[in-house]
PDB file of C-alpha atoms and ligand atoms in Angstrom:
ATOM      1  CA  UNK A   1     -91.603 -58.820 -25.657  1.00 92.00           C
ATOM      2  CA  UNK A   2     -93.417 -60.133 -22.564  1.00 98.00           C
ATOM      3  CA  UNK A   3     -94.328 -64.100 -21.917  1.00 98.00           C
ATOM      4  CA  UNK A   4     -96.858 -65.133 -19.773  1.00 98.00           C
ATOM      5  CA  UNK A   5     -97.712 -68.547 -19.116  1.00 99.00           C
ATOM      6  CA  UNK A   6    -100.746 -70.513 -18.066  1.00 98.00           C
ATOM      7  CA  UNK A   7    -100.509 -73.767 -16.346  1.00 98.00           C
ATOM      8  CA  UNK A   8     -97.590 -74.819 -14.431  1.00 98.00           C
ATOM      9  CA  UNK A   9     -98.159 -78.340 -15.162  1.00 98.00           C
ATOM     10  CA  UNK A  10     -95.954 -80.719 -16.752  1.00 98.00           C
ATOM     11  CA  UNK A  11     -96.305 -78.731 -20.434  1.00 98.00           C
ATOM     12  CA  UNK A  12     -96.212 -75.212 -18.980  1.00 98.00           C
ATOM     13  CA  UNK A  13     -93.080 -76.503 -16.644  1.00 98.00           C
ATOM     14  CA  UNK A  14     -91.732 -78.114 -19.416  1.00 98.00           C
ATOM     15  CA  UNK A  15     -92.132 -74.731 -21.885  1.00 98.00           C
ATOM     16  CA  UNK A  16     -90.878 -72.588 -18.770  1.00 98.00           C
ATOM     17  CA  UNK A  17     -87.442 -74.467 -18.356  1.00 98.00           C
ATOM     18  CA  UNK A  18     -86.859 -74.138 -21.951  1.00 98.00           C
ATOM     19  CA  UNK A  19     -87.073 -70.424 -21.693  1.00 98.00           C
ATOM     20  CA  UNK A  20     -85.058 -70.489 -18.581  1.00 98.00           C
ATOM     21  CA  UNK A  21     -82.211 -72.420 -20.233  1.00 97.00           C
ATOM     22  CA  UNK A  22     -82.257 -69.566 -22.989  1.00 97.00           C
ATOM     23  CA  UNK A  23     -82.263 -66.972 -20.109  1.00 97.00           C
ATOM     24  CA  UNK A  24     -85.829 -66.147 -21.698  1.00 98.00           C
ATOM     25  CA  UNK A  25     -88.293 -64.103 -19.040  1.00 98.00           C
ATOM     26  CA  UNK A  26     -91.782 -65.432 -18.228  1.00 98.00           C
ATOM     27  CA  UNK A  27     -94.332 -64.569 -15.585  1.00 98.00           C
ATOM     28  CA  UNK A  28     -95.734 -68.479 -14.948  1.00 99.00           C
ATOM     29  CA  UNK A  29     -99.048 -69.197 -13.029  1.00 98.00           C
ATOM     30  CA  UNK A  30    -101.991 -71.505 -11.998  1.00 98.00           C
ATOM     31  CA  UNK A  31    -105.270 -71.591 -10.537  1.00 98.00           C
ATOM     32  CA  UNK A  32    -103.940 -71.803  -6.708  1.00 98.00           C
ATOM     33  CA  UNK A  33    -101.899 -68.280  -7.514  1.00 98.00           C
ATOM     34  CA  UNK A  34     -98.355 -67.603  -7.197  1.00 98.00           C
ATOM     35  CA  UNK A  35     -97.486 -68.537  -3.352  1.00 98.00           C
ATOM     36  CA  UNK A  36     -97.918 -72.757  -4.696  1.00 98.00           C
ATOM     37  CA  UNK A  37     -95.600 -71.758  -7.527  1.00 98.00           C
ATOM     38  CA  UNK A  38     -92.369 -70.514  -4.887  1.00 98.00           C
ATOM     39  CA  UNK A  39     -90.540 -73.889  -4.888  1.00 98.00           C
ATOM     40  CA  UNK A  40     -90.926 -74.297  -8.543  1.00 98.00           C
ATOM     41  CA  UNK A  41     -89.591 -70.931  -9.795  1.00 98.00           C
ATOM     42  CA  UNK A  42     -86.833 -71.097  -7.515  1.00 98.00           C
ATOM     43  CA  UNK A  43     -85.820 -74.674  -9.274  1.00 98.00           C
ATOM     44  CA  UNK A  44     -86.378 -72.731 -13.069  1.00 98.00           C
ATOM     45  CA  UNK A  45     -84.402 -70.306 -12.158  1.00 97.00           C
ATOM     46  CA  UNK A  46     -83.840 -66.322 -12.187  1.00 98.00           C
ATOM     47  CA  UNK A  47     -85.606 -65.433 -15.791  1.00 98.00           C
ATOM     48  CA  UNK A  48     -89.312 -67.184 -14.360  1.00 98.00           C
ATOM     49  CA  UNK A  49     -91.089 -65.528 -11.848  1.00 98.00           C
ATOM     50  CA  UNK A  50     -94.199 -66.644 -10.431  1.00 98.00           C
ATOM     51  CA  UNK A  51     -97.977 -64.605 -11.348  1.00 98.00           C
ATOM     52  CA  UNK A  52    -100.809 -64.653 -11.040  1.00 98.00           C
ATOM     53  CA  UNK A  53    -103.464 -65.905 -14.277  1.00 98.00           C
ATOM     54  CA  UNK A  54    -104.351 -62.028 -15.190  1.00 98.00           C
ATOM     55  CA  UNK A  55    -100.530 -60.967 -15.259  1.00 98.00           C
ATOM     56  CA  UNK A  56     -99.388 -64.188 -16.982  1.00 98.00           C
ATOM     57  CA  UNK A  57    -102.641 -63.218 -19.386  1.00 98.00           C
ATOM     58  CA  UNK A  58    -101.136 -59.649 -19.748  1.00 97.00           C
ATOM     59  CA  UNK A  59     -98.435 -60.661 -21.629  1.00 98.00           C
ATOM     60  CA  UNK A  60     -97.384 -59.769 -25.389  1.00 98.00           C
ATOM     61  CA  UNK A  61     -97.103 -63.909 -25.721  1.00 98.00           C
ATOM     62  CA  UNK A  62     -99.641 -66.096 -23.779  1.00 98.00           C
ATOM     63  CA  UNK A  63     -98.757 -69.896 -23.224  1.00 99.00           C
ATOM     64  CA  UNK A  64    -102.033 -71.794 -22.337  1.00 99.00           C
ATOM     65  CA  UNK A  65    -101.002 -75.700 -20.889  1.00 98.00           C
ATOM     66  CA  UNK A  66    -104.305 -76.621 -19.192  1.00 98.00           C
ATOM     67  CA  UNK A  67    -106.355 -79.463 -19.623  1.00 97.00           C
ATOM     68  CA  UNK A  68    -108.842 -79.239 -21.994  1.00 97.00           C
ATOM     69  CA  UNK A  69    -111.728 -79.553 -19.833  1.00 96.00           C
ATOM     70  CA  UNK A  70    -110.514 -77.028 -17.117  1.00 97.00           C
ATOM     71  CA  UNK A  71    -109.643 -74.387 -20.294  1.00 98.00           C
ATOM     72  CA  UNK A  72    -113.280 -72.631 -20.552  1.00 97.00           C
ATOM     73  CA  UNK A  73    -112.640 -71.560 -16.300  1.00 98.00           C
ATOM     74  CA  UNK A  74    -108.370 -70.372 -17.101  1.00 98.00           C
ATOM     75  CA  UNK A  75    -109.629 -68.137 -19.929  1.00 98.00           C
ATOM     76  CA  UNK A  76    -112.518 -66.661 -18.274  1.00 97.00           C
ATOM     77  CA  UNK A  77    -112.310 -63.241 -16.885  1.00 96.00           C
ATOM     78  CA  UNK A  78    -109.356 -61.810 -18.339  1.00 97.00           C
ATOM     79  CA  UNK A  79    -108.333 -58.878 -20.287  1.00 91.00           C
ATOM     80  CA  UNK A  80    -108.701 -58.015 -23.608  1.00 95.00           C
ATOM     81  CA  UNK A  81    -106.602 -59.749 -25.691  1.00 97.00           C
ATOM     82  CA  UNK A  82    -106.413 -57.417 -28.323  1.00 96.00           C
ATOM     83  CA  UNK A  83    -104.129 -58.914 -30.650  1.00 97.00           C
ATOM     84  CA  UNK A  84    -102.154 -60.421 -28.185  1.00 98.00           C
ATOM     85  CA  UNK A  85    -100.420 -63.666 -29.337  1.00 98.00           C
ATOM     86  CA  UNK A  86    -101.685 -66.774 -27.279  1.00 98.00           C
ATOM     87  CA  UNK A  87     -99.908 -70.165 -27.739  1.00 98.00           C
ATOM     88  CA  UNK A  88    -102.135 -73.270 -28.000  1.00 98.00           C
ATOM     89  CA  UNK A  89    -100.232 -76.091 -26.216  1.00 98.00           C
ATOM     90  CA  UNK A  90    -103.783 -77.987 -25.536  1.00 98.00           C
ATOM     91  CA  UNK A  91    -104.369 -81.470 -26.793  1.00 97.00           C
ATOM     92  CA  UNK A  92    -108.337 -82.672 -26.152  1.00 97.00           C
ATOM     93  CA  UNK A  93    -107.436 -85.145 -24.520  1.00 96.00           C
ATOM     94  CA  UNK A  94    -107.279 -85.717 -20.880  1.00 90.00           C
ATOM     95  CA  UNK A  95    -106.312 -88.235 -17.811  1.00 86.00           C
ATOM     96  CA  UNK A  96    -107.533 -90.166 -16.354  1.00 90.00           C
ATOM     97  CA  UNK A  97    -109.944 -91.770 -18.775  1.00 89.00           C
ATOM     98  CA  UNK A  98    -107.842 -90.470 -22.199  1.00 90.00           C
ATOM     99  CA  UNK A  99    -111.730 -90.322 -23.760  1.00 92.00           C
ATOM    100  CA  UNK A 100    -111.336 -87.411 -26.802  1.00 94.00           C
ATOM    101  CA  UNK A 101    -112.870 -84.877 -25.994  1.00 95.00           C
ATOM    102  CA  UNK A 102    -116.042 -83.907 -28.658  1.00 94.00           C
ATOM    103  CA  UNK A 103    -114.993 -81.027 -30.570  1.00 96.00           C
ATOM    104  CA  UNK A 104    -118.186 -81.267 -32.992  1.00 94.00           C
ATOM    105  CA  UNK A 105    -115.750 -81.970 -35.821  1.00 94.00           C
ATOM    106  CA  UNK A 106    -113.732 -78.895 -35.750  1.00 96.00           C
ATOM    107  CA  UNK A 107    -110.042 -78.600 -35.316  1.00 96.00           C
ATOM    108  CA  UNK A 108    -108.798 -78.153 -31.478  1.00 97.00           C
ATOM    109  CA  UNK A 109    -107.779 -74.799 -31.948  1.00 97.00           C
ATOM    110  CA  UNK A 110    -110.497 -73.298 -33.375  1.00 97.00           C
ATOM    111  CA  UNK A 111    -112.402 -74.848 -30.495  1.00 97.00           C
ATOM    112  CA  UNK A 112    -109.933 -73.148 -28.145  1.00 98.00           C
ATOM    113  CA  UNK A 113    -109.442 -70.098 -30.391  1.00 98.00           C
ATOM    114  CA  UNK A 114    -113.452 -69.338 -29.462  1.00 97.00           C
ATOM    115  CA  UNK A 115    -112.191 -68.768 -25.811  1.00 98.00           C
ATOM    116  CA  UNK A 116    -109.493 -66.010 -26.120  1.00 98.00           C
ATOM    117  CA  UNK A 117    -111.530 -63.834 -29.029  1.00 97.00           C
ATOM    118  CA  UNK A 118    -109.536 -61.091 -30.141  1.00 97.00           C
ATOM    119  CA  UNK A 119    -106.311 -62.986 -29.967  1.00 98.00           C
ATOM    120  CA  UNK A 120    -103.965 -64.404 -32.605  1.00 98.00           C
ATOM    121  CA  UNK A 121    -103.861 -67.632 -31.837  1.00 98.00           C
ATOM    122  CA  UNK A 122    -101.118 -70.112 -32.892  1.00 98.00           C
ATOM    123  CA  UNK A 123    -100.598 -73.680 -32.092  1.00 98.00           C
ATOM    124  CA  UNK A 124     -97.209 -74.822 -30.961  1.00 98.00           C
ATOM    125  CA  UNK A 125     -95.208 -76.793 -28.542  1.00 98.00           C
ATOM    126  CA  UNK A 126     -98.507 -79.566 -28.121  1.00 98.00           C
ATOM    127  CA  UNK A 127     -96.809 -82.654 -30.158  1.00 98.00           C
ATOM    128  CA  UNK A 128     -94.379 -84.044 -27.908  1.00 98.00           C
ATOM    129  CA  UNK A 129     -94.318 -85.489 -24.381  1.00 97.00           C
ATOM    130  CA  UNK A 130     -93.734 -82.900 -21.686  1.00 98.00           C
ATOM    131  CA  UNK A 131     -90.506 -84.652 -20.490  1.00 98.00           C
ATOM    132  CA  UNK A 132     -88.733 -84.204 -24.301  1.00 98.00           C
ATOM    133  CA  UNK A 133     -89.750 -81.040 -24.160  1.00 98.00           C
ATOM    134  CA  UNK A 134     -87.998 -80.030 -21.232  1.00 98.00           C
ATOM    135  CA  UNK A 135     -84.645 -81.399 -22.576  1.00 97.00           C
ATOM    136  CA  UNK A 136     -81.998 -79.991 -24.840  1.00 96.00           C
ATOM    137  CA  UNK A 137     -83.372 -79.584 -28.655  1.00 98.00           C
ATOM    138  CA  UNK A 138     -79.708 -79.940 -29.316  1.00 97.00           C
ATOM    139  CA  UNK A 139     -80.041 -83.760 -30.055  1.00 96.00           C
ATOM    140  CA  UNK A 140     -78.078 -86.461 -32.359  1.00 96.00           C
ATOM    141  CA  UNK A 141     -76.252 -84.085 -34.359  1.00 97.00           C
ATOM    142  CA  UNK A 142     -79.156 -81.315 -35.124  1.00 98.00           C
ATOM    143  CA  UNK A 143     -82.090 -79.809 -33.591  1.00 98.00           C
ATOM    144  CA  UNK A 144     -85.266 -81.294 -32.504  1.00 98.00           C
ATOM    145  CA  UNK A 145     -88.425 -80.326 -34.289  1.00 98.00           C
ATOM    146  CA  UNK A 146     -91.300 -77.931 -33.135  1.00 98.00           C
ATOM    147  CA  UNK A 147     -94.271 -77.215 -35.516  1.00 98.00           C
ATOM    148  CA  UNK A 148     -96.214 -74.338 -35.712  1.00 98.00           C
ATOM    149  CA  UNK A 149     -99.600 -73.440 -37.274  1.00 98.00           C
ATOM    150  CA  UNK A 150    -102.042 -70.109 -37.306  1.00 98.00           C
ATOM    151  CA  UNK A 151    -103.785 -68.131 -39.011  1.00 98.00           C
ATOM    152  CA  UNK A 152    -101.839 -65.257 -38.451  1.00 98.00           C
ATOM    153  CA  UNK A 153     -98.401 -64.800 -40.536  1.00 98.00           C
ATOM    154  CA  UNK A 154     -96.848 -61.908 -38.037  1.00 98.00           C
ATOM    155  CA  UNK A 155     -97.834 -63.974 -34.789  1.00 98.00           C
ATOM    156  CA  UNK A 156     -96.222 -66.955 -36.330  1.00 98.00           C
ATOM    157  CA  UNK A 157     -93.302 -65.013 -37.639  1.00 98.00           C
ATOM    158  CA  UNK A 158     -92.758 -64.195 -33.510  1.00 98.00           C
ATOM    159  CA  UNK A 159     -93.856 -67.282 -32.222  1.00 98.00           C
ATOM    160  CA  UNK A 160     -90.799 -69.361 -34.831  1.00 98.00           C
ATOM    161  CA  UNK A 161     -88.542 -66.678 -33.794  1.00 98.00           C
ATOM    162  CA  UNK A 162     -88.933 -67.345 -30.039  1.00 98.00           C
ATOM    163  CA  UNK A 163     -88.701 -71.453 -31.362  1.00 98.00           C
ATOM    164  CA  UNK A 164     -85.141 -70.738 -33.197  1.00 98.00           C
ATOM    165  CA  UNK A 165     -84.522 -68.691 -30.268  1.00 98.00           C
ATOM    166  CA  UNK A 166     -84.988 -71.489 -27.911  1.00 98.00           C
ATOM    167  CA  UNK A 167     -83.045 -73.756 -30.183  1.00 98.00           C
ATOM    168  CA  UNK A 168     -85.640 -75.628 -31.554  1.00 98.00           C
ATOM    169  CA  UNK A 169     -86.405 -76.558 -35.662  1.00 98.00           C
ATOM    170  CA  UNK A 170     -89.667 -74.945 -35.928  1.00 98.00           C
ATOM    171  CA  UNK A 171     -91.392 -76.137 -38.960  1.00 98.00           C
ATOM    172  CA  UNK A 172     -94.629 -74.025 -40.136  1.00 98.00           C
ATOM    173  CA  UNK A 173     -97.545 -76.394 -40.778  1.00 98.00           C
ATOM    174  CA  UNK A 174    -100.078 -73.491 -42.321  1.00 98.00           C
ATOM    175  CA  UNK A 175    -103.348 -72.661 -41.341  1.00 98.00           C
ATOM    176  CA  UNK A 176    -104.635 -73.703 -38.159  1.00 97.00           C
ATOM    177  CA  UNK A 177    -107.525 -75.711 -39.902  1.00 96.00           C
ATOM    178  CA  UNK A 178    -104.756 -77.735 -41.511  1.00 97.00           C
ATOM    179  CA  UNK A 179    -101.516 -77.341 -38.962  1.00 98.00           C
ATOM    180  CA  UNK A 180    -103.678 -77.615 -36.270  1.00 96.00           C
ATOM    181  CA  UNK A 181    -105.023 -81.298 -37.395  1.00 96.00           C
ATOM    182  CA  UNK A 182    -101.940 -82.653 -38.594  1.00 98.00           C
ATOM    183  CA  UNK A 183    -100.300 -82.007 -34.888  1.00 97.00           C
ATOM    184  CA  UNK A 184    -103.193 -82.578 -32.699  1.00 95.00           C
ATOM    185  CA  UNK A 185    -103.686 -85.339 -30.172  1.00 95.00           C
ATOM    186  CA  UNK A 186    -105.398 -87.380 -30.985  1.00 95.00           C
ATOM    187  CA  UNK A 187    -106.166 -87.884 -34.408  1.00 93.00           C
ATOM    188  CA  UNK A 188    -103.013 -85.806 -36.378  1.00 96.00           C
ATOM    189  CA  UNK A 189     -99.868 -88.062 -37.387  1.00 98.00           C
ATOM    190  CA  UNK A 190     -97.746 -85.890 -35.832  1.00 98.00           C
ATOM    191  CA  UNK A 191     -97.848 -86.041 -31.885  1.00 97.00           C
ATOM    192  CA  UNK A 192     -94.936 -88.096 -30.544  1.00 97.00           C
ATOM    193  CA  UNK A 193     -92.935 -87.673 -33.389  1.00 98.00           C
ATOM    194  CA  UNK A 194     -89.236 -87.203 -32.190  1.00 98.00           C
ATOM    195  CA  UNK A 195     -87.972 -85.704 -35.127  1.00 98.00           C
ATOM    196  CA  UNK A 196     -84.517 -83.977 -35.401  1.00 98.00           C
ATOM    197  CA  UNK A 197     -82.981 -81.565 -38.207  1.00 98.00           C
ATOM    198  CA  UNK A 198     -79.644 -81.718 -39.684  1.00 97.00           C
ATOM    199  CA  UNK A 199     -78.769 -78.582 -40.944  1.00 80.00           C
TER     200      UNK A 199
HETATM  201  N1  NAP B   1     -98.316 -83.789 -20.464  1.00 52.38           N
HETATM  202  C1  NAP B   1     -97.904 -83.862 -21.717  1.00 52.38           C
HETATM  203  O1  NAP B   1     -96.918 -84.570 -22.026  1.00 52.38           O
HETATM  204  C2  NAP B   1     -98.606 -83.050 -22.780  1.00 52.38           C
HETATM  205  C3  NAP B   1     -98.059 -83.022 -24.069  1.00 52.38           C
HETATM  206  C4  NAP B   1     -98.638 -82.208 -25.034  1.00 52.38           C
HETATM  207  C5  NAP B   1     -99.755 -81.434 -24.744  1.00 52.38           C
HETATM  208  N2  NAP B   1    -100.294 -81.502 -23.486  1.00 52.38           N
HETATM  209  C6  NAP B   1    -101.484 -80.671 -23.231  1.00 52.38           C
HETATM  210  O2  NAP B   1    -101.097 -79.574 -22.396  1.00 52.38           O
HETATM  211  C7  NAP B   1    -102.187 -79.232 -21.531  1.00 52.38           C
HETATM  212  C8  NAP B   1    -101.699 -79.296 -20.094  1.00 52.38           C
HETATM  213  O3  NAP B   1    -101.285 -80.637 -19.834  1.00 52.38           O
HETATM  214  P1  NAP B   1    -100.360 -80.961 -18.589  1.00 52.38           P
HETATM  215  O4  NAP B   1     -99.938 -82.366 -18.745  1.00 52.38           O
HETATM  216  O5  NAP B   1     -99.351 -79.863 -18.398  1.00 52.38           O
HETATM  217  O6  NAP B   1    -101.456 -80.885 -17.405  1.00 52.38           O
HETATM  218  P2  NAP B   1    -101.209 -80.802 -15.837  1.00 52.38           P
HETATM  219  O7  NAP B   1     -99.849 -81.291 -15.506  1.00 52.38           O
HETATM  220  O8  NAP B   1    -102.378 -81.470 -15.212  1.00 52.38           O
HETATM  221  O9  NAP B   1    -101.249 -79.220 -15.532  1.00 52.38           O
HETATM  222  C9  NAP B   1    -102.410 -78.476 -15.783  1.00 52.38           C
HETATM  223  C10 NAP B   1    -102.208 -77.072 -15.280  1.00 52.38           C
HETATM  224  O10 NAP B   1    -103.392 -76.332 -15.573  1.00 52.38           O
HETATM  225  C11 NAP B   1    -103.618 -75.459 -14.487  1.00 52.38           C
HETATM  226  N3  NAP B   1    -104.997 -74.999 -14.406  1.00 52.38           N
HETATM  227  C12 NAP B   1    -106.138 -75.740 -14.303  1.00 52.38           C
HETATM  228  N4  NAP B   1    -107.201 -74.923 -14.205  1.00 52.38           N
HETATM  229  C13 NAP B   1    -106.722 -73.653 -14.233  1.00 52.38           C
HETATM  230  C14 NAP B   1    -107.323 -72.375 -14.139  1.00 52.38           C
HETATM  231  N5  NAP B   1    -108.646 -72.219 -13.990  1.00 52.38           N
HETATM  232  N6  NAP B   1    -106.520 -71.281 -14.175  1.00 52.38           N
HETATM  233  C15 NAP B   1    -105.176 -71.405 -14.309  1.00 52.38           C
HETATM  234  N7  NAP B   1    -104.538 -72.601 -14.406  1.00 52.38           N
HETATM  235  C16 NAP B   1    -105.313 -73.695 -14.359  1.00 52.38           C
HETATM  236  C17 NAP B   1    -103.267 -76.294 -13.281  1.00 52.38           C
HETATM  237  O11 NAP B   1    -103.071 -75.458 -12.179  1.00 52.38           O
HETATM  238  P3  NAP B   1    -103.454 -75.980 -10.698  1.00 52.38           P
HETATM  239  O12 NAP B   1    -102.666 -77.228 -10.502  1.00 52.38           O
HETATM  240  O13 NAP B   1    -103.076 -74.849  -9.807  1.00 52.38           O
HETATM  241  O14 NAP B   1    -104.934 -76.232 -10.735  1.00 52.38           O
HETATM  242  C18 NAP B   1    -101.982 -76.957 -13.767  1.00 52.38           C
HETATM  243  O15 NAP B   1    -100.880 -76.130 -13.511  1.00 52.38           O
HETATM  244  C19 NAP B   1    -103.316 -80.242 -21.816  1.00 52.38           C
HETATM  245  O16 NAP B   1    -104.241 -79.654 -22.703  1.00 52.38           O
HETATM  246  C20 NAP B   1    -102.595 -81.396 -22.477  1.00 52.38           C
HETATM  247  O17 NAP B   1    -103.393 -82.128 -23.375  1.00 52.38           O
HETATM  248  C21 NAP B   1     -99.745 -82.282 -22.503  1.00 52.38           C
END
């Protein structure tokens, strides 16, 4: 299993040290290509090379971390996806002006699901600030909580496996019409929750 992941911003950074801790591979990239990303794969560490957005995109699992209104220009002009699982770590929001985006009433990820057509698309690792993220999910005596949703039972079957792998709680929320609300920012009651699993 190949991961490839899209924005190297504070999410996809965030995602790619988690992997790196569990000495998980990943081809990381941007839109300025993989010389801008030398300093910050030699901080990750050995497991996370840098790529560019077509061999990130090649991937068996695709991490998108863009904002939302630069997310029509990363998914252009790439491969089919064919199946290919792609992991929905948008939130239609954006900085400076934190104005919702207008999704015409429809869930996030179907909005973003429109842009990678062909792939199974599941939502994941968009409810919590980039900097908890990054840190140990081993936390206060259990694990800290991901949530998942999709469509698709096999891609989400992977995508909590590589969540338990990471050492995560991942939590399945359903459908994406009804996981994807309840964990989208803004607007779900989820995002922000710091939630931790004793088990
Ligand atoms: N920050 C958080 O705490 C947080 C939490 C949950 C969810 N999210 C969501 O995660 C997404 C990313 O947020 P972020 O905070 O990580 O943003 P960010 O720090 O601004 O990073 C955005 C990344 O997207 C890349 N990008 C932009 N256009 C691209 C293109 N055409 N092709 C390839 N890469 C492109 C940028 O690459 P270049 O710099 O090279 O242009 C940059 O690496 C957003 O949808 C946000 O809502 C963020």
């Amino acid at each position: 299993m190949t991961i490839g992941i899209i924005g190297s911003g504070a999410i996809g950074t965030a995602f790619a040290r988690t992997l790196s801790r569990a000495g998980v591979e990943a081809t990381i990239s941007n839109s300025r290509g993989p010389e801008s990303l030398k300093d910050l794969v030699r901080e990750l560490g050995p497991s996370i090379k840098a790529g560019t957005r077509e061999e990130a995109a090649r991937a068996d699992i695709v991490f998108v971390a863009v904002n939302w209104t630069k997310l029509r220009a990363a998914m252009a002009h790439l491969p089919d996806w064919k199946g290919r699982i792609v992991i929905d770590a948008n939130n239609p929001i954006e900085a400076p002006l934190f104005k919702p985006a207008d999704l015409g009433g429809r869930v996030s990820s179907a909005v973003f699901a429109d842009l990678v057509p062909g792939a199974r698309v599941v939502k994941a690792f968009n409810h919590l600030r980039a900097e908890l993220l990054a840190t140990d999910p081993n936390s206060d005596g259990g694990r800290r909580v991901l949530f998942y949703s999709g469509d698709d039972t096999a891609a989400k079957a992977e995508i909590a496996a590589l969540i338990e792998r990471l050492g995560f709680a991942g939590i399945d929320l359903g459908p994406l019409r009804v996981g994807g609300k309840l964990a989208q920012f803004p607007g779900g009651p989820l995002p922000n929750q710091n939630l931790i699993k004793i088990s």
